[in-house]
Amino acid sequence: MRYVRLYIAFVRFAFMRAMEFRLDFFFRFGMDVIWYAYQLAFFEILFLRTPTLLGMTPADVRVFIGAVFVMDAFHMTVFATNMWWFPIQVNRGDLDFHLVRPVSSLFFLSVREFAANSFFNLVLAIGVLVWMISAHPADFGAVRLAGFVGLLLVCSLLHHALNVLFLLPVIWMHNAAGLRDLFMGLGQYMARPDVIYRGWVRRLFTVVLPFAVLVSFPVRALLGPDFLGPALQILATTAVAYGILAVAWRFALRAYSSASS
Amino acid sequence: MRPRLFLAVTAQQVRRSMAYRVDFWISSTAGFVTTFGLAWCVWTAVFASAGSNEIRGWTLDGMLLYMVVVVLLGRVVRGGDIDMTISNEIYQGGLNRYLVFPVSYQPFKYAQAVGTLLPALVQLALFCAIFLLVVGRPADIAITPFGVLGAIAAMAVGHVLYFLLGYPLELVAFWADNVWSLAVTLRFVTTLLGGMMIPLALFPGWAQDVLAFTPFPILYAVPAETLLGRMDPALWARHMVVALVWCVIVQRIGTWVWRRGSLQYSGVGM
């Protein structure tokens, strides 16, 4: 309950701050709208030249893209700003202040900054996803849809775990630019359906660096005949990722020297 | 701005851009491998799904070489677009020193932008050579002296035009507190409409007709297709004329925004 009250306070401050920088607020909203158009246009142009994408119909891919928008907007709203500040706080030695607070340091560093300007993009992304699902010829049923939403939320947590794990080496390296670029580069693999990955690339992006799991597997659970298989893989992957994160976080904090640079 | 000063500023920036070589090469090689790897997966899947060896005149190998060229060439054309040096100078008051320099601000910043090109040019030559050595030259690709010279000219005009497109957006910093999202928006728009994600030949016919009169094809598609021998000289010349007209238009807009914005500027950094 203490964590819920704390989070509500973060959200309230975020909206107050966002209203002070209104122009930036609209620029950010416009940027994400353009990104949505860009992603949709990419697949629509591809489908002018091929009837399916390795078995996925245009309607399937539209649902997938709607889910990509929701996943991205959720991450941008809840975690991304915090992840941006994390290496800076390590380098400045500001992490000290968070380590002495009477709440989990990982929780505090992960969700303190709520991006109010991205919240409106999240609402828009949810609207696009609902539209794409309602335009799909299949009838999914309420239970499967609820399961799909639940899996998307679990995958959002997995996305966050991957982000922290990619940034954690900054404790030793002191320069996060390369790590951040690498995470963003690999993040592109989330935005394409996993059917396009074959052989060792598929194993790499579904097991070792599970970026292809993040959106494709919830969509597989929704569109495919088997809900349980992808759902279990998502839950297992997320549990393993948070297990690794818990160990790595403790190990990293022990190595944290608290010296600013 | 005198050519000698322009070259001096450029040379200084070249030295600065090569200062952190290891970090640069690790970061840019990883960036290239991840971006090209994804394009490879996408286009292999598209060709397999289409059940054809050729899509709108492109073979799979030709398409992959186009992707190598266009991704690397895009880095040359965009330069350090999201480094946001101009808007940061406005925010932090660093613009003050330029106001007392006996040179214009815009050419000075462009000279610096040219200075950041060297590492990207080295990468373009190196990775294209590696692709050609490993995969060989695809049958639908012909690299000719006209293609190389035409691509260099188109790339040079594309670089000027991208700088001029980004310049007024960064100057919005005179009024707004954060213009990073405008630079990223420009990148999204140019990436799609400039043919970096998909060759323009795959766009619907009406879209190709409209795009031919916009500033976007010269940024990526024209230099890449010219280099790969897929652009006839008459069409190349038409694209160059359209691009030069856009350079003039966007330069005027930039000058106008600078005049209006500098009246707002207090010289006090944040």
mmCIF file of N, CA and C in Angstrom, chain A residues 20-21 23-24 27-28 30-32 34-35 37-39 41-43 45-46 48-55 175 177-178 181-182 185-186 188-189 192 195-198 201, chain B residues 23 27 30 33-38 40-43 45-46 48-50 55-56 172 175-182 184-185 188-189 191-192 197-198 201-204 208:
data_model
loop_
_atom_site.group_PDB
_atom_site.id
_atom_site.type_symbol
_atom_site.label_atom_id
_atom_site.label_comp_id
_atom_site.label_asym_id
_atom_site.label_seq_id
_atom_site.Cartn_x
_atom_site.Cartn_y
_atom_site.Cartn_z
ATOM 1 N N GLU A 20 3.780 22.510 -17.158
ATOM 2 C CA GLU A 20 4.634 23.705 -17.198
ATOM 3 C C GLU A 20 5.359 23.823 -18.535
ATOM 4 N N PHE A 21 5.579 22.698 -19.220
ATOM 5 C CA PHE A 21 6.302 22.697 -20.501
ATOM 6 C C PHE A 21 5.363 22.194 -21.593
ATOM 7 N N LEU A 23 4.635 23.157 -24.701
ATOM 8 C CA LEU A 23 5.072 23.007 -26.094
ATOM 9 C C LEU A 23 5.810 21.676 -26.272
ATOM 10 N N ASP A 24 6.685 21.378 -25.318
ATOM 11 C CA ASP A 24 7.420 20.110 -25.351
ATOM 12 C C ASP A 24 6.448 18.932 -25.294
ATOM 13 N N PHE A 27 5.097 18.474 -28.736
ATOM 14 C CA PHE A 27 6.137 17.958 -29.640
ATOM 15 C C PHE A 27 6.298 16.453 -29.438
ATOM 16 N N ARG A 28 6.344 16.032 -28.171
ATOM 17 C CA ARG A 28 6.516 14.604 -27.865
ATOM 18 C C ARG A 28 5.333 13.793 -28.377
ATOM 19 N N GLY A 30 3.341 14.614 -30.845
ATOM 20 C CA GLY A 30 3.436 14.610 -32.319
ATOM 21 C C GLY A 30 4.483 13.619 -32.798
ATOM 22 N N MET A 31 5.620 13.557 -32.085
ATOM 23 C CA MET A 31 6.699 12.643 -32.486
ATOM 24 C C MET A 31 6.213 11.198 -32.472
ATOM 25 N N ASP A 32 5.502 10.828 -31.417
ATOM 26 C CA ASP A 32 5.042 9.446 -31.332
ATOM 27 C C ASP A 32 3.950 9.142 -32.359
ATOM 28 N N ILE A 34 3.801 10.425 -35.319
ATOM 29 C CA ILE A 34 4.538 10.224 -36.576
ATOM 30 C C ILE A 34 5.185 8.829 -36.585
ATOM 31 N N TRP A 35 5.703 8.407 -35.428
ATOM 32 C CA TRP A 35 6.329 7.075 -35.358
ATOM 33 C C TRP A 35 5.290 5.978 -35.617
ATOM 34 N N ALA A 37 2.590 6.299 -37.467
ATOM 35 C CA ALA A 37 2.278 6.355 -38.906
ATOM 36 C C ALA A 37 3.391 5.684 -39.714
ATOM 37 N N TYR A 38 4.610 5.927 -39.282
ATOM 38 C CA TYR A 38 5.798 5.395 -39.959
ATOM 39 C C TYR A 38 5.800 3.864 -39.923
ATOM 40 N N GLN A 39 5.505 3.295 -38.753
ATOM 41 C CA GLN A 39 5.487 1.838 -38.623
ATOM 42 C C GLN A 39 4.342 1.220 -39.429
ATOM 43 N N ALA A 41 2.869 2.520 -42.071
ATOM 44 C CA ALA A 41 3.156 2.701 -43.505
ATOM 45 C C ALA A 41 4.154 1.649 -43.977
ATOM 46 N N PHE A 42 5.144 1.351 -43.145
ATOM 47 C CA PHE A 42 6.164 0.363 -43.518
ATOM 48 C C PHE A 42 5.511 -0.967 -43.897
ATOM 49 N N PHE A 43 4.634 -1.461 -43.025
ATOM 50 C CA PHE A 43 4.006 -2.764 -43.306
ATOM 51 C C PHE A 43 2.985 -2.677 -44.430
ATOM 52 N N ILE A 45 3.148 -0.805 -47.040
ATOM 53 C CA ILE A 45 3.892 -0.809 -48.314
ATOM 54 C C ILE A 45 4.403 -2.222 -48.623
ATOM 55 N N LEU A 46 4.888 -2.921 -47.590
ATOM 56 C CA LEU A 46 5.343 -4.302 -47.823
ATOM 57 C C LEU A 46 4.204 -5.173 -48.348
ATOM 58 N N LEU A 48 1.850 -4.406 -50.195
ATOM 59 C CA LEU A 48 1.529 -4.154 -51.610
ATOM 60 C C LEU A 48 2.251 -5.153 -52.495
ATOM 61 N N ARG A 49 3.358 -5.733 -51.958
ATOM 62 C CA ARG A 49 4.220 -6.595 -52.779
ATOM 63 C C ARG A 49 4.149 -8.066 -52.391
ATOM 64 N N THR A 50 3.489 -8.381 -51.274
ATOM 65 C CA THR A 50 3.366 -9.783 -50.851
ATOM 66 C C THR A 50 2.019 -9.961 -50.129
ATOM 67 N N PRO A 51 1.322 -11.071 -50.352
ATOM 68 C CA PRO A 51 -0.002 -11.214 -49.724
ATOM 69 C C PRO A 51 0.073 -11.479 -48.220
ATOM 70 N N THR A 52 1.137 -12.176 -47.781
ATOM 71 C CA THR A 52 1.301 -12.450 -46.346
ATOM 72 C C THR A 52 2.774 -12.256 -45.981
ATOM 73 N N LEU A 53 3.045 -12.237 -44.681
ATOM 74 C CA LEU A 53 4.438 -12.226 -44.238
ATOM 75 C C LEU A 53 4.669 -13.557 -43.530
ATOM 76 N N LEU A 54 5.193 -14.504 -44.273
ATOM 77 C CA LEU A 54 5.406 -15.880 -43.786
ATOM 78 C C LEU A 54 4.188 -16.403 -43.015
ATOM 79 N N GLY A 55 3.023 -16.247 -43.612
ATOM 80 C CA GLY A 55 1.789 -16.789 -43.021
ATOM 81 C C GLY A 55 0.982 -15.771 -42.242
ATOM 82 N N ASN A 175 30.408 4.713 -18.623
ATOM 83 C CA ASN A 175 29.922 5.375 -19.845
ATOM 84 C C ASN A 175 28.798 4.529 -20.417
ATOM 85 N N ALA A 177 26.715 5.387 -23.053
ATOM 86 C CA ALA A 177 26.240 5.714 -24.406
ATOM 87 C C ALA A 177 26.147 4.457 -25.275
ATOM 88 N N GLY A 178 27.208 3.642 -25.252
ATOM 89 C CA GLY A 178 27.225 2.432 -26.068
ATOM 90 C C GLY A 178 26.159 1.444 -25.622
ATOM 91 N N ASP A 181 22.762 2.698 -26.773
ATOM 92 C CA ASP A 181 22.603 2.507 -28.220
ATOM 93 C C ASP A 181 22.331 1.043 -28.543
ATOM 94 N N LEU A 182 23.044 0.161 -27.844
ATOM 95 C CA LEU A 182 22.879 -1.270 -28.107
ATOM 96 C C LEU A 182 21.463 -1.717 -27.735
ATOM 97 N N GLY A 185 19.113 -0.417 -30.336
ATOM 98 C CA GLY A 185 19.287 -1.169 -31.587
ATOM 99 C C GLY A 185 18.598 -2.515 -31.504
ATOM 100 N N LEU A 186 18.811 -3.216 -30.394
ATOM 101 C CA LEU A 186 18.191 -4.535 -30.231
ATOM 102 C C LEU A 186 16.682 -4.406 -30.029
ATOM 103 N N GLN A 188 14.751 -2.745 -31.701
ATOM 104 C CA GLN A 188 14.076 -2.767 -33.006
ATOM 105 C C GLN A 188 13.552 -4.163 -33.337
ATOM 106 N N TYR A 189 14.205 -5.185 -32.746
ATOM 107 C CA TYR A 189 13.792 -6.569 -33.040
ATOM 108 C C TYR A 189 12.443 -6.899 -32.391
ATOM 109 N N ARG A 192 9.243 -6.175 -34.911
ATOM 110 C CA ARG A 192 8.978 -6.993 -36.106
ATOM 111 C C ARG A 192 8.494 -8.366 -35.647
ATOM 112 N N VAL A 195 8.084 -14.326 -36.680
ATOM 113 C CA VAL A 195 8.125 -15.312 -37.779
ATOM 114 C C VAL A 195 9.281 -15.040 -38.737
ATOM 115 N N ILE A 196 9.779 -13.805 -38.745
ATOM 116 C CA ILE A 196 10.854 -13.493 -39.707
ATOM 117 C C ILE A 196 12.231 -13.954 -39.201
ATOM 118 N N TYR A 197 12.308 -14.334 -37.927
ATOM 119 C CA TYR A 197 13.606 -14.780 -37.401
ATOM 120 C C TYR A 197 13.701 -16.296 -37.513
ATOM 121 N N ARG A 198 14.763 -16.757 -38.141
ATOM 122 C CA ARG A 198 14.955 -18.195 -38.344
ATOM 123 C C ARG A 198 16.300 -18.647 -37.783
ATOM 124 N N VAL A 201 19.318 -16.979 -35.260
ATOM 125 C CA VAL A 201 18.814 -15.621 -34.958
ATOM 126 C C VAL A 201 17.560 -15.749 -34.085
ATOM 127 N N ASP B 23 35.247 3.846 -28.516
ATOM 128 C CA ASP B 23 33.824 3.950 -28.192
ATOM 129 C C ASP B 23 32.999 4.133 -29.471
ATOM 130 N N SER B 27 30.313 1.340 -30.775
ATOM 131 C CA SER B 27 28.917 1.774 -30.831
ATOM 132 C C SER B 27 28.379 1.755 -32.266
ATOM 133 N N ALA B 30 28.157 -1.930 -33.722
ATOM 134 C CA ALA B 30 27.001 -2.627 -33.130
ATOM 135 C C ALA B 30 25.704 -2.075 -33.736
ATOM 136 N N VAL B 33 25.365 -3.425 -37.316
ATOM 137 C CA VAL B 33 25.066 -4.871 -37.346
ATOM 138 C C VAL B 33 23.608 -5.117 -36.952
ATOM 139 N N THR B 34 23.129 -4.430 -35.899
ATOM 140 C CA THR B 34 21.741 -4.655 -35.478
ATOM 141 C C THR B 34 20.752 -4.146 -36.540
ATOM 142 N N THR B 35 21.010 -2.972 -37.107
ATOM 143 C CA THR B 35 20.080 -2.419 -38.103
ATOM 144 C C THR B 35 20.074 -3.249 -39.376
ATOM 145 N N PHE B 36 21.284 -3.599 -39.862
ATOM 146 C CA PHE B 36 21.341 -4.392 -41.090
ATOM 147 C C PHE B 36 20.804 -5.802 -40.847
ATOM 148 N N GLY B 37 21.098 -6.361 -39.665
ATOM 149 C CA GLY B 37 20.598 -7.704 -39.340
ATOM 150 C C GLY B 37 19.079 -7.752 -39.411
ATOM 151 N N LEU B 38 18.442 -6.712 -38.895
ATOM 152 C CA LEU B 38 16.973 -6.672 -38.932
ATOM 153 C C LEU B 38 16.473 -6.547 -40.377
ATOM 154 N N TRP B 40 17.957 -7.587 -43.010
ATOM 155 C CA TRP B 40 18.208 -8.890 -43.628
ATOM 156 C C TRP B 40 17.058 -9.849 -43.309
ATOM 157 N N CYS B 41 16.654 -9.898 -42.037
ATOM 158 C CA CYS B 41 15.540 -10.785 -41.644
ATOM 159 C C CYS B 41 14.243 -10.376 -42.364
ATOM 160 N N VAL B 42 13.965 -9.084 -42.388
ATOM 161 C CA VAL B 42 12.710 -8.601 -42.990
ATOM 162 C C VAL B 42 12.674 -8.931 -44.482
ATOM 163 N N TRP B 43 13.762 -8.595 -45.208
ATOM 164 C CA TRP B 43 13.706 -8.763 -46.665
ATOM 165 C C TRP B 43 13.781 -10.223 -47.083
ATOM 166 N N ALA B 45 12.384 -12.569 -45.404
ATOM 167 C CA ALA B 45 11.006 -13.024 -45.185
ATOM 168 C C ALA B 45 10.072 -12.514 -46.285
ATOM 169 N N VAL B 46 10.261 -11.277 -46.705
ATOM 170 C CA VAL B 46 9.381 -10.712 -47.740
ATOM 171 C C VAL B 46 9.567 -11.453 -49.066
ATOM 172 N N ALA B 48 10.689 -14.498 -49.472
ATOM 173 C CA ALA B 48 10.166 -15.866 -49.313
ATOM 174 C C ALA B 48 8.642 -15.855 -49.397
ATOM 175 N N SER B 49 8.004 -14.842 -48.783
ATOM 176 C CA SER B 49 6.536 -14.772 -48.792
ATOM 177 C C SER B 49 6.006 -14.452 -50.183
ATOM 178 N N ALA B 50 6.714 -13.574 -50.903
ATOM 179 C CA ALA B 50 6.244 -13.168 -52.236
ATOM 180 C C ALA B 50 6.433 -14.312 -53.236
ATOM 181 N N ILE B 55 11.461 -8.343 -56.866
ATOM 182 C CA ILE B 55 10.332 -7.477 -56.512
ATOM 183 C C ILE B 55 10.627 -6.094 -57.062
ATOM 184 N N ARG B 56 9.805 -5.641 -57.992
ATOM 185 C CA ARG B 56 9.970 -4.328 -58.632
ATOM 186 C C ARG B 56 11.411 -4.085 -59.095
ATOM 187 N N VAL B 172 13.938 26.426 -33.023
ATOM 188 C CA VAL B 172 12.698 26.520 -32.227
ATOM 189 C C VAL B 172 13.052 26.580 -30.732
ATOM 190 N N TRP B 175 12.197 29.409 -28.470
ATOM 191 C CA TRP B 175 10.863 29.537 -27.853
ATOM 192 C C TRP B 175 10.509 28.362 -26.936
ATOM 193 N N ALA B 176 11.010 27.154 -27.285
ATOM 194 C CA ALA B 176 10.572 25.944 -26.559
ATOM 195 C C ALA B 176 11.718 25.383 -25.727
ATOM 196 N N ASP B 177 11.366 24.616 -24.695
ATOM 197 C CA ASP B 177 12.388 24.125 -23.769
ATOM 198 C C ASP B 177 13.048 22.831 -24.208
ATOM 199 N N ASN B 178 12.439 22.122 -25.134
ATOM 200 C CA ASN B 178 13.036 20.859 -25.565
ATOM 201 C C ASN B 178 12.627 20.580 -27.005
ATOM 202 N N VAL B 179 13.589 20.624 -27.920
ATOM 203 C CA VAL B 179 13.251 20.416 -29.341
ATOM 204 C C VAL B 179 13.821 19.089 -29.866
ATOM 205 N N TRP B 180 14.306 18.265 -28.940
ATOM 206 C CA TRP B 180 14.856 16.979 -29.342
ATOM 207 C C TRP B 180 13.815 16.164 -30.129
ATOM 208 N N SER B 181 12.565 16.241 -29.666
ATOM 209 C CA SER B 181 11.522 15.443 -30.334
ATOM 210 C C SER B 181 11.290 15.914 -31.778
ATOM 211 N N LEU B 182 11.568 17.194 -32.069
ATOM 212 C CA LEU B 182 11.418 17.664 -33.453
ATOM 213 C C LEU B 182 12.491 17.041 -34.346
ATOM 214 N N VAL B 184 13.980 14.188 -33.833
ATOM 215 C CA VAL B 184 13.667 12.758 -33.994
ATOM 216 C C VAL B 184 12.513 12.584 -34.990
ATOM 217 N N THR B 185 11.541 13.498 -34.943
ATOM 218 C CA THR B 185 10.424 13.438 -35.894
ATOM 219 C C THR B 185 10.942 13.603 -37.325
ATOM 220 N N PHE B 188 12.374 10.336 -38.424
ATOM 221 C CA PHE B 188 11.339 9.347 -38.804
ATOM 222 C C PHE B 188 10.811 9.625 -40.206
ATOM 223 N N VAL B 189 10.447 10.898 -40.433
ATOM 224 C CA VAL B 189 9.818 11.265 -41.710
ATOM 225 C C VAL B 189 10.786 11.020 -42.862
ATOM 226 N N THR B 191 13.431 9.097 -42.923
ATOM 227 C CA THR B 191 13.804 7.681 -43.057
ATOM 228 C C THR B 191 12.797 6.934 -43.932
ATOM 229 N N LEU B 192 11.522 7.181 -43.696
ATOM 230 C CA LEU B 192 10.501 6.479 -44.495
ATOM 231 C C LEU B 192 10.396 7.070 -45.904
ATOM 232 N N MET B 197 14.003 2.882 -45.341
ATOM 233 C CA MET B 197 13.382 1.648 -44.869
ATOM 234 C C MET B 197 13.030 0.722 -46.033
ATOM 235 N N ILE B 198 12.526 1.336 -47.103
ATOM 236 C CA ILE B 198 12.038 0.575 -48.252
ATOM 237 C C ILE B 198 12.433 1.365 -49.506
ATOM 238 N N ALA B 201 10.939 2.467 -55.166
ATOM 239 C CA ALA B 201 10.263 1.737 -56.254
ATOM 240 C C ALA B 201 9.140 0.845 -55.732
ATOM 241 N N LEU B 202 9.166 0.537 -54.448
ATOM 242 C CA LEU B 202 8.122 -0.336 -53.879
ATOM 243 C C LEU B 202 6.919 0.452 -53.370
ATOM 244 N N PHE B 203 7.036 1.772 -53.362
ATOM 245 C CA PHE B 203 5.909 2.610 -52.947
ATOM 246 C C PHE B 203 4.844 2.582 -54.048
ATOM 247 N N PRO B 204 3.582 2.910 -53.720
ATOM 248 C CA PRO B 204 2.561 3.007 -54.774
ATOM 249 C C PRO B 204 2.959 4.090 -55.788
ATOM 250 N N GLN B 208 5.147 7.713 -55.406
ATOM 251 C CA GLN B 208 6.433 7.985 -56.064
ATOM 252 C C GLN B 208 6.383 9.296 -56.835
#
